[in-house]
Amino acid sequence: MNSLIRNTARCLRSGAAVYMPRQADGRVWTSSARFLCAAADVQKALGDIVQKDKVVVFMKGTPAQPMCGFSNAVVQILRMHGVDDYASYNVLEDSELREGVKAFSNWPTIPQVYFSGEFVGGCDILLQMHQNGDLVEELKKCGISSSLLEAEKESK
Amino acid sequence: MAITADHIRDKLTKELAAVHVDVEDTSSNRCAASYKVLVVSSQFEGKPLLQRHRLVNTCLAEELKEIHAFEQKTLTPEQWEKQKSQ
């Protein structure tokens, strides 16, 4: 847990200084998708996006290079549970996406996490769910077995 | 509107009938207005995390438009007592 906090603090400190745009892993909200310029289209696109993959994260930066401490925390928590293959969208690449997702989720901040098309919450909620065991349960409901469960089984 | 920790604390206390509110101005950690809040209210009883956070978000809807980063912890009075004794 402490290393999570250290990593988050490190990311917060260095985040503003270095910004090298890089392709997100896998699914990408690219500039070519900008033909969706009307706000209503962004909302509809978001509706499709959150249904398309089991785990969807709207964040600042990418899982490989998060650009914000809270976004980094979400990435680290998911990684702890062995969830490495998920759809992530970098809101820093597109201000329409950034505003659109806030309106779509009716949630004021980034990062935002969706499981099976349902909004879960931001970093605070994910962290609390991780700490109280709810995250393992929610992942199970999506058909994802948390690697922390495996680790527990092995130690018994 | 000048957003201050006091303003946020007063609003949360009033609108959520909070028994305890901590507001920490974390703006020095980032380059823009940021806050970390702890809200203890019986209005959170029986509500899942997301619903609790949405209550807080709705209460501070205007302020959040100008706040850059926001962290929140929502507890019921019972959870708060338990946490204090740990």
Coordinates of N, CA and C in Angstrom, one line a residue:
Chain A
M1 N 0.8 -1.2 0.0 CA 0.0 0.0 0.0 C 0.9 1.3 0.0
N2 N 1.9 1.2 0.8 CA 2.8 2.4 0.9 C 3.5 2.7 -0.5
S3 N 3.8 1.6 -1.2 CA 4.5 1.9 -2.5 C 3.5 2.5 -3.5
L4 N 2.2 2.2 -3.3 CA 1.2 2.8 -4.1 C 1.1 4.3 -3.9
I5 N 1.2 4.6 -2.6 CA 1.2 6.1 -2.3 C 2.4 6.7 -2.8
R6 N 3.6 6.1 -2.7 CA 4.8 6.7 -3.1 C 4.8 6.9 -4.7
N7 N 4.3 5.8 -5.4 CA 4.2 6.0 -6.8 C 3.3 7.1 -7.2
T8 N 2.2 7.2 -6.5 CA 1.2 8.2 -6.8 C 1.8 9.6 -6.6
A9 N 2.5 9.7 -5.5 CA 3.2 11.0 -5.2 C 4.2 11.4 -6.2
R10 N 5.0 10.3 -6.6 CA 6.0 10.6 -7.6 C 5.4 11.0 -9.0
C11 N 4.3 10.3 -9.3 CA 3.6 10.7 -10.6 C 3.1 12.1 -10.5
L12 N 2.5 12.5 -9.4 CA 2.0 13.8 -9.2 C 3.1 14.8 -9.4
R13 N 4.3 14.5 -8.9 CA 5.3 15.5 -8.9 C 5.9 15.7 -10.3
S14 N 6.0 14.5 -11.0 CA 6.7 14.6 -12.3 C 5.7 14.7 -13.4
G15 N 4.4 14.5 -13.2 CA 3.4 14.5 -14.2 C 3.4 15.7 -15.1
A16 N 3.5 16.9 -14.5 CA 3.3 18.1 -15.2 C 4.5 18.4 -16.1
A17 N 5.6 17.9 -15.7 CA 6.9 18.3 -16.4 C 7.0 17.6 -17.8
V18 N 6.6 16.3 -17.8 CA 6.9 15.5 -19.0 C 5.6 15.1 -19.7
Y19 N 5.3 15.5 -20.8 CA 4.2 15.0 -21.5 C 4.6 14.6 -22.9
M20 N 4.7 13.4 -23.2 CA 5.0 12.9 -24.5 C 3.9 12.0 -25.0
P21 N 3.1 12.6 -25.9 CA 1.9 11.8 -26.4 C 2.3 10.5 -26.9
R22 N 1.6 9.4 -26.5 CA 2.0 8.1 -26.9 C 0.7 7.4 -27.1
Q23 N 0.7 6.4 -28.0 CA -0.5 5.6 -28.2 C -0.9 4.8 -26.9
A24 N -2.2 4.9 -26.6 CA -2.6 4.1 -25.5 C -2.5 2.6 -25.9
D25 N -2.5 1.7 -24.9 CA -2.4 0.3 -25.2 C -3.7 -0.2 -25.8
G26 N -3.7 -0.8 -26.9 CA -5.0 -1.3 -27.4 C -5.9 -0.2 -28.0
R27 N -7.1 -0.2 -27.3 CA -8.1 0.7 -27.9 C -7.7 2.1 -27.7
V28 N -7.9 2.9 -28.8 CA -7.5 4.3 -28.7 C -8.6 5.2 -29.2
W29 N -8.8 6.3 -28.5 CA -9.7 7.3 -29.0 C -8.8 8.3 -29.8
T30 N -8.7 8.0 -31.1 CA -7.8 8.8 -31.9 C -8.4 10.0 -32.5
S31 N -7.6 10.9 -33.0 CA -8.1 12.1 -33.6 C -9.0 11.8 -34.8
S32 N -8.8 10.6 -35.4 CA -9.6 10.2 -36.6 C -11.0 10.1 -36.1
A33 N -11.3 9.9 -34.8 CA -12.6 9.7 -34.4 C -13.3 11.1 -34.2
R34 N -12.6 12.1 -34.6 CA -13.1 13.5 -34.3 C -14.2 13.9 -35.3
F35 N -14.5 13.0 -36.2 CA -15.7 13.3 -37.0 C -16.9 13.4 -36.2
L36 N -16.8 12.8 -35.0 CA -17.9 12.9 -34.0 C -17.8 14.2 -33.3
C37 N -18.2 15.3 -33.9 CA -17.9 16.5 -33.3 C -19.1 17.0 -32.5
A38 N -20.3 16.6 -32.7 CA -21.5 17.0 -32.0 C -21.5 16.4 -30.6
A39 N -21.9 17.1 -29.6 CA -21.9 16.6 -28.2 C -22.7 15.4 -28.1
A40 N -23.8 15.4 -28.8 CA -24.7 14.2 -28.7 C -24.0 13.0 -29.3
D41 N -23.2 13.1 -30.3 CA -22.5 12.0 -30.9 C -21.5 11.5 -29.9
V42 N -20.9 12.4 -29.1 CA -19.9 12.0 -28.1 C -20.6 11.1 -27.1
Q43 N -21.8 11.5 -26.7 CA -22.5 10.8 -25.7 C -22.9 9.4 -26.2
K44 N -23.3 9.3 -27.4 CA -23.7 8.1 -28.0 C -22.4 7.2 -28.1
A45 N -21.3 7.7 -28.6 CA -20.1 7.0 -28.7 C -19.6 6.4 -27.3
L46 N -19.8 7.3 -26.3 CA -19.4 6.8 -25.0 C -20.3 5.7 -24.5
G47 N -21.6 5.7 -24.9 CA -22.5 4.7 -24.5 C -22.0 3.3 -25.1
D48 N -21.5 3.4 -26.3 CA -21.0 2.2 -27.0 C -19.7 1.7 -26.4
I49 N -18.8 2.7 -26.1 CA -17.5 2.4 -25.5 C -17.6 1.6 -24.2
V50 N -18.5 2.1 -23.3 CA -18.5 1.4 -22.0 C -19.1 0.1 -22.1
Q51 N -19.9 -0.2 -23.2 CA -20.5 -1.5 -23.3 C -19.5 -2.5 -24.0
K52 N -18.6 -2.0 -24.8 CA -17.8 -2.8 -25.6 C -16.8 -3.7 -24.8
D53 N -16.2 -3.2 -23.8 CA -15.3 -3.9 -23.0 C -15.7 -4.1 -21.5
K54 N -15.2 -5.1 -20.9 CA -15.7 -5.4 -19.5 C -15.2 -4.3 -18.6
V55 N -13.9 -3.9 -18.7 CA -13.3 -2.9 -17.9 C -12.9 -1.7 -18.7
V56 N -13.5 -0.6 -18.4 CA -13.1 0.6 -19.2 C -12.7 1.7 -18.2
V57 N -11.6 2.3 -18.6 CA -11.1 3.4 -17.7 C -10.8 4.7 -18.5
F58 N -11.4 5.8 -18.1 CA -11.1 7.1 -18.7 C -10.1 7.7 -17.8
M59 N -9.0 8.0 -18.3 CA -7.9 8.5 -17.4 C -7.1 9.6 -18.1
K60 N -6.2 10.2 -17.3 CA -5.2 11.1 -17.8 C -3.9 10.4 -18.1
G61 N -3.6 10.3 -19.4 CA -2.4 9.5 -19.7 C -2.8 8.1 -20.2
T62 N -1.9 7.2 -20.1 CA -2.2 5.8 -20.5 C -1.7 4.9 -19.4
P63 N -2.1 3.6 -19.4 CA -1.7 2.7 -18.4 C -0.2 2.6 -18.3
A64 N 0.5 2.7 -19.5 CA 1.9 2.7 -19.5 C 2.5 3.9 -19.0
Q65 N 1.9 5.0 -19.2 CA 2.4 6.3 -18.7 C 1.2 7.2 -18.2
P66 N 0.8 7.0 -17.0 CA -0.3 7.8 -16.4 C 0.3 9.2 -16.2
M67 N -0.6 10.2 -16.4 CA -0.2 11.6 -16.2 C -0.8 12.3 -15.0
C68 N -1.3 11.5 -14.1 CA -1.9 12.1 -12.9 C -1.9 11.0 -11.8
G69 N -1.7 11.5 -10.6 CA -1.6 10.6 -9.5 C -2.8 9.7 -9.3
F70 N -4.0 10.3 -9.5 CA -5.2 9.5 -9.3 C -5.4 8.5 -10.4
S71 N -5.1 8.9 -11.6 CA -5.2 7.9 -12.7 C -4.2 6.8 -12.5
N72 N -3.0 7.2 -12.0 CA -2.0 6.2 -11.8 C -2.4 5.2 -10.7
A73 N -3.1 5.7 -9.7 CA -3.6 4.8 -8.6 C -4.5 3.8 -9.1
V74 N -5.4 4.2 -10.0 CA -6.4 3.3 -10.6 C -5.6 2.2 -11.4
V75 N -4.7 2.6 -12.2 CA -3.9 1.6 -13.0 C -3.2 0.6 -12.1
Q76 N -2.6 1.1 -11.0 CA -1.8 0.3 -10.1 C -2.8 -0.7 -9.4
I77 N -3.9 -0.2 -8.9 CA -4.9 -1.1 -8.3 C -5.3 -2.2 -9.2
L78 N -5.7 -1.9 -10.4 CA -6.1 -2.9 -11.4 C -5.0 -3.9 -11.6
R79 N -3.8 -3.4 -11.7 CA -2.6 -4.3 -12.0 C -2.5 -5.2 -10.8
M80 N -2.7 -4.8 -9.6 CA -2.5 -5.6 -8.4 C -3.5 -6.8 -8.5
H81 N -4.6 -6.6 -9.1 CA -5.6 -7.6 -9.2 C -5.4 -8.5 -10.5
G82 N -4.3 -8.2 -11.2 CA -4.1 -8.9 -12.4 C -4.9 -8.4 -13.6
V83 N -5.5 -7.3 -13.5 CA -6.3 -6.8 -14.6 C -5.4 -5.8 -15.4
D84 N -4.9 -6.4 -16.5 CA -4.0 -5.6 -17.3 C -4.5 -5.4 -18.7
D85 N -5.5 -6.1 -19.1 CA -6.1 -6.0 -20.4 C -7.4 -5.3 -20.3
Y86 N -7.4 -4.0 -20.4 CA -8.7 -3.3 -20.3 C -8.6 -2.1 -21.3
A87 N -9.8 -1.6 -21.6 CA -9.8 -0.4 -22.5 C -9.6 0.8 -21.7
S88 N -8.6 1.6 -22.2 CA -8.3 2.9 -21.5 C -8.3 4.0 -22.5
Y89 N -8.9 5.1 -22.1 CA -9.0 6.3 -23.0 C -8.4 7.5 -22.3
N90 N -7.5 8.1 -23.0 CA -6.7 9.3 -22.5 C -7.5 10.6 -22.8
V91 N -8.1 11.1 -21.7 CA -8.8 12.4 -21.9 C -8.0 13.6 -22.2
L92 N -6.7 13.4 -22.0 CA -5.8 14.6 -22.3 C -5.6 14.7 -23.8
E93 N -5.9 13.7 -24.5 CA -5.8 13.7 -26.0 C -6.9 14.5 -26.6
D94 N -8.1 14.6 -25.9 CA -9.2 15.1 -26.6 C -10.1 15.8 -25.6
S95 N -10.3 17.1 -25.7 CA -11.0 17.9 -24.7 C -12.5 17.6 -24.8
E96 N -13.0 17.2 -26.0 CA -14.4 16.8 -26.1 C -14.7 15.5 -25.3
L97 N -13.7 14.6 -25.4 CA -13.9 13.4 -24.6 C -13.9 13.7 -23.1
R98 N -12.9 14.6 -22.8 CA -12.8 15.0 -21.4 C -14.1 15.6 -20.8
E99 N -14.6 16.5 -21.5 CA -15.9 17.1 -21.0 C -17.1 16.1 -21.2
G100 N -17.1 15.4 -22.3 CA -18.1 14.5 -22.7 C -18.3 13.4 -21.6
V101 N -17.2 12.8 -21.2 CA -17.3 11.7 -20.2 C -17.8 12.2 -18.9
K102 N -17.5 13.4 -18.5 CA -18.0 14.0 -17.2 C -19.5 14.2 -17.3
A103 N -20.0 14.6 -18.5 CA -21.4 14.7 -18.6 C -22.1 13.4 -18.7
F104 N -21.4 12.5 -19.4 CA -22.0 11.1 -19.6 C -22.2 10.4 -18.3
S105 N -21.1 10.5 -17.4 CA -21.2 9.8 -16.1 C -21.8 10.6 -15.0
N106 N -22.1 11.9 -15.3 CA -22.5 12.8 -14.3 C -21.6 12.7 -13.1
W107 N -20.3 12.9 -13.5 CA -19.2 12.8 -12.5 C -18.2 13.8 -12.8
P108 N -17.8 14.6 -11.8 CA -16.9 15.8 -12.2 C -15.5 15.6 -12.4
T109 N -14.9 14.4 -12.1 CA -13.5 14.3 -12.2 C -13.0 13.0 -13.0
I110 N -11.8 13.0 -13.3 CA -11.1 11.9 -14.0 C -10.1 11.4 -13.0
P111 N -9.9 10.1 -12.8 CA -10.3 9.0 -13.7 C -11.7 8.5 -13.4
Q112 N -12.2 7.8 -14.3 CA -13.6 7.2 -14.2 C -13.5 5.7 -14.6
V113 N -14.0 4.8 -13.8 CA -13.9 3.4 -14.1 C -15.3 2.8 -14.3
Y114 N -15.4 2.0 -15.4 CA -16.7 1.3 -15.7 C -16.4 -0.2 -15.7
F115 N -17.3 -1.0 -15.1 CA -17.3 -2.4 -15.1 C -18.6 -2.9 -15.8
S116 N -18.4 -3.7 -16.9 CA -19.6 -4.2 -17.6 C -20.6 -3.1 -17.9
G117 N -20.1 -2.0 -18.4 CA -21.0 -0.9 -18.8 C -21.6 -0.1 -17.6
E118 N -21.2 -0.4 -16.4 CA -21.8 0.3 -15.3 C -20.7 1.2 -14.6
F119 N -21.1 2.4 -14.3 CA -20.1 3.3 -13.7 C -19.8 2.9 -12.3
V120 N -18.5 2.7 -12.0 CA -18.1 2.2 -10.6 C -17.7 3.4 -9.7
G121 N -17.0 4.4 -10.3 CA -16.5 5.5 -9.5 C -15.2 6.0 -10.0
G122 N -14.6 6.8 -9.1 CA -13.2 7.3 -9.4 C -12.2 6.6 -8.6
C123 N -11.1 7.2 -8.4 CA -10.0 6.6 -7.6 C -10.3 6.3 -6.2
D124 N -11.0 7.3 -5.5 CA -11.4 7.1 -4.1 C -12.1 5.8 -3.9
I125 N -13.2 5.7 -4.8 CA -14.1 4.5 -4.6 C -13.3 3.2 -4.9
L126 N -12.5 3.2 -6.0 CA -11.8 2.0 -6.4 C -10.9 1.6 -5.2
L127 N -10.2 2.6 -4.6 CA -9.3 2.3 -3.6 C -10.0 1.7 -2.4
Q128 N -11.2 2.3 -2.0 CA -11.9 1.7 -0.9 C -12.4 0.4 -1.2
M129 N -12.9 0.1 -2.4 CA -13.3 -1.2 -2.8 C -12.2 -2.2 -2.7
H130 N -11.0 -1.8 -3.1 CA -9.8 -2.6 -3.1 C -9.5 -3.0 -1.6
Q131 N -9.6 -2.0 -0.7 CA -9.3 -2.2 0.7 C -10.3 -3.1 1.4
N132 N -11.6 -2.9 1.0 CA -12.6 -3.7 1.8 C -13.1 -5.0 1.1
G133 N -12.4 -5.3 0.0 CA -12.7 -6.6 -0.6 C -13.8 -6.6 -1.7
D134 N -14.4 -5.4 -1.8 CA -15.5 -5.3 -2.8 C -15.0 -5.5 -4.2
L135 N -13.8 -5.0 -4.5 CA -13.3 -5.0 -5.8 C -13.2 -6.4 -6.4
V136 N -12.7 -7.3 -5.5 CA -12.6 -8.7 -5.9 C -14.0 -9.3 -6.3
E137 N -15.0 -8.9 -5.5 CA -16.4 -9.3 -5.8 C -16.9 -8.8 -7.1
E138 N -16.7 -7.5 -7.3 CA -17.2 -6.8 -8.5 C -16.5 -7.4 -9.8
L139 N -15.2 -7.7 -9.7 CA -14.5 -8.3 -10.8 C -15.1 -9.7 -11.1
K140 N -15.4 -10.4 -10.0 CA -15.9 -11.7 -10.2 C -17.3 -11.7 -11.0
K141 N -18.1 -10.6 -10.6 CA -19.4 -10.5 -11.3 C -19.2 -10.3 -12.8
C142 N -18.0 -9.7 -13.2 CA -17.8 -9.4 -14.6 C -17.1 -10.6 -15.3
G143 N -16.9 -11.7 -14.4 CA -16.3 -12.8 -15.0 C -14.7 -12.7 -15.0
I144 N -14.2 -11.8 -14.1 CA -12.8 -11.7 -14.0 C -12.3 -12.2 -12.7
S145 N -11.4 -13.1 -12.7 CA -10.9 -13.6 -11.4 C -9.7 -12.8 -11.0
S146 N -9.8 -12.1 -9.9 CA -8.7 -11.3 -9.4 C -7.5 -12.2 -9.0
S147 N -6.3 -11.7 -9.4 CA -5.1 -12.5 -9.1 C -4.8 -12.5 -7.6
L148 N -5.4 -11.6 -6.9 CA -5.3 -11.6 -5.4 C -6.0 -12.8 -4.8
L149 N -7.0 -13.3 -5.5 CA -7.8 -14.5 -5.1 C -6.9 -15.7 -5.2
E150 N -6.2 -15.7 -6.4 CA -5.3 -16.8 -6.7 C -4.2 -16.9 -5.7
A151 N -3.6 -15.7 -5.4 CA -2.5 -15.6 -4.4 C -3.0 -16.2 -3.1
E152 N -4.2 -15.8 -2.7 CA -4.7 -16.3 -1.4 C -4.9 -17.8 -1.4
K153 N -5.4 -18.3 -2.5 CA -5.6 -19.8 -2.6 C -4.2 -20.5 -2.4
E154 N -3.2 -19.9 -3.1 CA -1.9 -20.6 -3.1 C -1.3 -20.6 -1.7
S155 N -1.6 -19.5 -1.0 CA -0.9 -19.4 0.3 C -1.6 -20.3 1.3
K156 N -2.7 -20.9 1.0 CA -3.4 -21.7 2.0 C -2.9 -23.1 2.0
Chain B
M1 N -17.2 33.5 -7.5 CA -17.3 32.9 -6.2 C -16.0 32.5 -5.7
A2 N -15.6 32.9 -4.5 CA -14.3 32.5 -4.0 C -14.5 31.2 -3.3
I3 N -13.9 30.1 -3.8 CA -14.0 28.8 -3.1 C -13.0 28.8 -2.0
T4 N -13.4 28.6 -0.8 CA -12.5 28.4 0.3 C -12.8 27.1 1.0
A5 N -11.9 26.6 1.8 CA -12.2 25.4 2.6 C -13.4 25.6 3.5
D6 N -13.4 26.8 4.1 CA -14.6 27.1 5.0 C -15.9 27.1 4.3
H7 N -15.9 27.7 3.1 CA -17.1 27.7 2.3 C -17.6 26.3 2.0
I8 N -16.6 25.4 1.7 CA -17.0 24.0 1.4 C -17.5 23.3 2.6
R9 N -16.8 23.5 3.7 CA -17.1 22.9 5.0 C -18.5 23.3 5.4
D10 N -18.8 24.6 5.3 CA -20.2 25.1 5.7 C -21.3 24.5 4.8
K11 N -21.0 24.4 3.5 CA -22.0 23.9 2.6 C -22.3 22.5 2.9
L12 N -21.3 21.7 3.0 CA -21.4 20.2 3.3 C -22.2 20.0 4.6
T13 N -21.8 20.7 5.6 CA -22.4 20.6 6.9 C -23.9 20.9 6.9
K14 N -24.2 22.0 6.2 CA -25.6 22.4 6.1 C -26.4 21.4 5.2
E15 N -26.0 21.2 4.0 CA -26.8 20.4 3.1 C -26.9 18.9 3.3
L16 N -25.8 18.4 4.0 CA -25.8 17.0 4.2 C -26.1 16.6 5.7
A17 N -26.4 17.7 6.5 CA -26.6 17.5 8.0 C -25.4 16.7 8.5
A18 N -24.2 17.1 8.2 CA -23.0 16.4 8.6 C -22.7 16.6 10.0
V19 N -22.3 15.5 10.7 CA -21.9 15.7 12.1 C -20.4 16.0 12.2
H20 N -19.7 15.8 11.1 CA -18.3 16.1 11.1 C -17.8 16.3 9.6
V21 N -17.1 17.4 9.4 CA -16.5 17.6 8.1 C -15.1 18.1 8.2
D22 N -14.2 17.4 7.4 CA -12.8 17.9 7.4 C -12.6 18.3 5.9
V23 N -12.1 19.5 5.8 CA -11.7 20.0 4.4 C -10.3 20.3 4.4
E24 N -9.5 19.7 3.5 CA -8.1 20.0 3.4 C -7.9 20.6 2.0
D25 N -7.2 21.7 2.0 CA -6.9 22.4 0.8 C -5.6 21.7 0.3
T26 N -5.6 20.9 -0.8 CA -4.4 20.3 -1.2 C -3.9 20.9 -2.5
S27 N -4.2 22.2 -2.7 CA -3.8 22.9 -3.9 C -2.3 23.0 -4.0
S28 N -1.6 23.0 -2.9 CA -0.2 23.2 -2.9 C 0.5 21.9 -3.6
N29 N -0.2 20.8 -3.6 CA 0.4 19.6 -4.2 C 0.2 19.6 -5.7
R30 N -0.7 20.4 -6.2 CA -0.9 20.5 -7.6 C -1.0 22.0 -8.0
C31 N -1.2 22.2 -9.3 CA -1.1 23.6 -9.7 C -2.4 24.3 -9.8
A32 N -3.5 23.6 -9.3 CA -4.8 24.3 -9.3 C -5.6 23.9 -8.1
A33 N -6.7 24.6 -7.9 CA -7.6 24.3 -6.7 C -7.9 22.9 -6.5
S34 N -7.5 22.3 -5.4 CA -7.7 20.9 -5.1 C -8.1 20.8 -3.7
Y35 N -9.1 19.9 -3.4 CA -9.5 19.7 -2.0 C -9.7 18.2 -1.7
K36 N -9.5 17.9 -0.4 CA -9.7 16.6 0.1 C -10.7 16.7 1.2
V37 N -11.8 16.0 1.2 CA -12.8 16.2 2.2 C -13.2 14.8 2.9
L38 N -13.5 15.0 4.2 CA -14.1 13.8 4.9 C -15.4 14.3 5.4
V39 N -16.5 13.6 5.1 CA -17.8 13.9 5.5 C -18.4 12.8 6.3
V40 N -18.9 13.1 7.5 CA -19.6 12.1 8.3 C -21.0 12.5 8.4
S41 N -21.9 11.7 7.9 CA -23.4 12.1 8.0 C -24.2 10.8 8.0
S42 N -25.3 10.9 8.8 CA -26.2 9.8 8.9 C -27.0 9.6 7.6
Q43 N -26.9 10.6 6.7 CA -27.6 10.5 5.4 C -26.9 9.5 4.5
F44 N -25.7 9.0 4.9 CA -25.0 8.0 4.1 C -25.4 6.6 4.5
E45 N -26.2 6.5 5.6 CA -26.6 5.1 6.0 C -27.3 4.4 4.9
G46 N -26.9 3.1 4.8 CA -27.6 2.3 3.8 C -27.3 2.6 2.4
K47 N -26.4 3.6 2.1 CA -26.2 3.9 0.7 C -24.8 3.4 0.3
P48 N -24.7 2.8 -0.9 CA -23.4 2.4 -1.4 C -22.5 3.6 -1.7
L49 N -21.2 3.3 -1.7 CA -20.2 4.3 -1.9 C -20.5 5.3 -3.0
L50 N -20.9 4.7 -4.2 CA -21.1 5.6 -5.3 C -22.3 6.6 -5.0
Q51 N -23.3 6.1 -4.4 CA -24.4 7.0 -4.1 C -24.0 8.1 -3.1
R52 N -23.2 7.7 -2.1 CA -22.7 8.7 -1.1 C -21.9 9.8 -1.8
H53 N -21.0 9.3 -2.7 CA -20.1 10.3 -3.4 C -21.0 11.2 -4.3
R54 N -22.0 10.7 -4.9 CA -22.8 11.5 -5.7 C -23.6 12.6 -4.9
L55 N -23.9 12.2 -3.7 CA -24.6 13.2 -2.8 C -23.7 14.4 -2.6
V56 N -22.4 14.1 -2.3 CA -21.4 15.1 -2.1 C -21.2 15.9 -3.3
N57 N -21.1 15.2 -4.5 CA -20.9 15.9 -5.8 C -22.0 16.9 -6.1
T58 N -23.3 16.4 -5.8 CA -24.4 17.2 -6.1 C -24.4 18.5 -5.2
C59 N -24.1 18.3 -3.9 CA -24.0 19.4 -3.0 C -23.0 20.4 -3.5
L60 N -21.9 20.0 -4.0 CA -20.8 20.9 -4.4 C -20.8 21.1 -5.9
A61 N -21.9 20.9 -6.6 CA -21.9 20.9 -8.1 C -21.3 22.2 -8.6
E62 N -21.6 23.4 -8.0 CA -21.1 24.6 -8.6 C -19.6 24.7 -8.3
E63 N -19.2 24.4 -7.1 CA -17.8 24.5 -6.8 C -16.9 23.6 -7.6
L64 N -17.4 22.4 -7.8 CA -16.6 21.4 -8.6 C -16.3 21.8 -10.0
K65 N -17.1 22.8 -10.5 CA -16.8 23.2 -11.9 C -15.5 23.9 -11.9
E66 N -15.1 24.5 -10.7 CA -13.9 25.2 -10.7 C -12.7 24.5 -10.0
I67 N -13.1 23.4 -9.3 CA -12.1 22.7 -8.6 C -11.4 21.7 -9.6
H68 N -10.1 21.6 -9.5 CA -9.4 20.8 -10.4 C -9.4 19.3 -10.0
A69 N -9.0 19.1 -8.7 CA -8.9 17.7 -8.2 C -9.6 17.7 -6.9
F70 N -10.3 16.5 -6.7 CA -11.2 16.4 -5.5 C -11.1 15.0 -5.0
E71 N -10.8 14.8 -3.7 CA -10.8 13.5 -3.1 C -11.8 13.5 -2.0
Q72 N -12.6 12.5 -1.8 CA -13.5 12.5 -0.7 C -13.7 11.1 0.0
K73 N -14.0 11.2 1.2 CA -14.2 10.0 2.0 C -15.5 10.3 2.7
T74 N -16.4 9.3 2.6 CA -17.8 9.5 3.2 C -18.1 8.4 4.2
L75 N -18.4 8.8 5.4 CA -18.6 7.8 6.5 C -19.9 8.1 7.2
T76 N -20.5 7.0 7.7 CA -21.7 7.2 8.6 C -21.1 7.5 10.0
P77 N -21.9 8.1 10.9 CA -21.4 8.3 12.2 C -20.8 7.1 12.9
E78 N -21.5 5.9 12.6 CA -21.0 4.7 13.2 C -19.6 4.3 12.7
Q79 N -19.4 4.5 11.4 CA -18.1 4.1 10.8 C -17.0 5.1 11.3
W80 N -17.4 6.3 11.5 CA -16.5 7.4 12.0 C -16.0 7.0 13.4
E81 N -17.0 6.6 14.2 CA -16.6 6.3 15.6 C -15.6 5.1 15.6
K82 N -15.9 4.1 14.8 CA -15.1 2.9 14.7 C -13.7 3.3 14.2
Q83 N -13.6 4.2 13.2 CA -12.3 4.5 12.7 C -11.5 5.3 13.7
K84 N -12.2 6.1 14.5 CA -11.5 6.9 15.5 C -10.9 6.0 16.6
S85 N -11.6 4.9 16.9 CA -11.1 4.1 18.0 C -10.0 3.2 17.5
Q86 N -9.8 3.1 16.2 CA -8.7 2.2 15.7 C -7.3 2.8 15.9

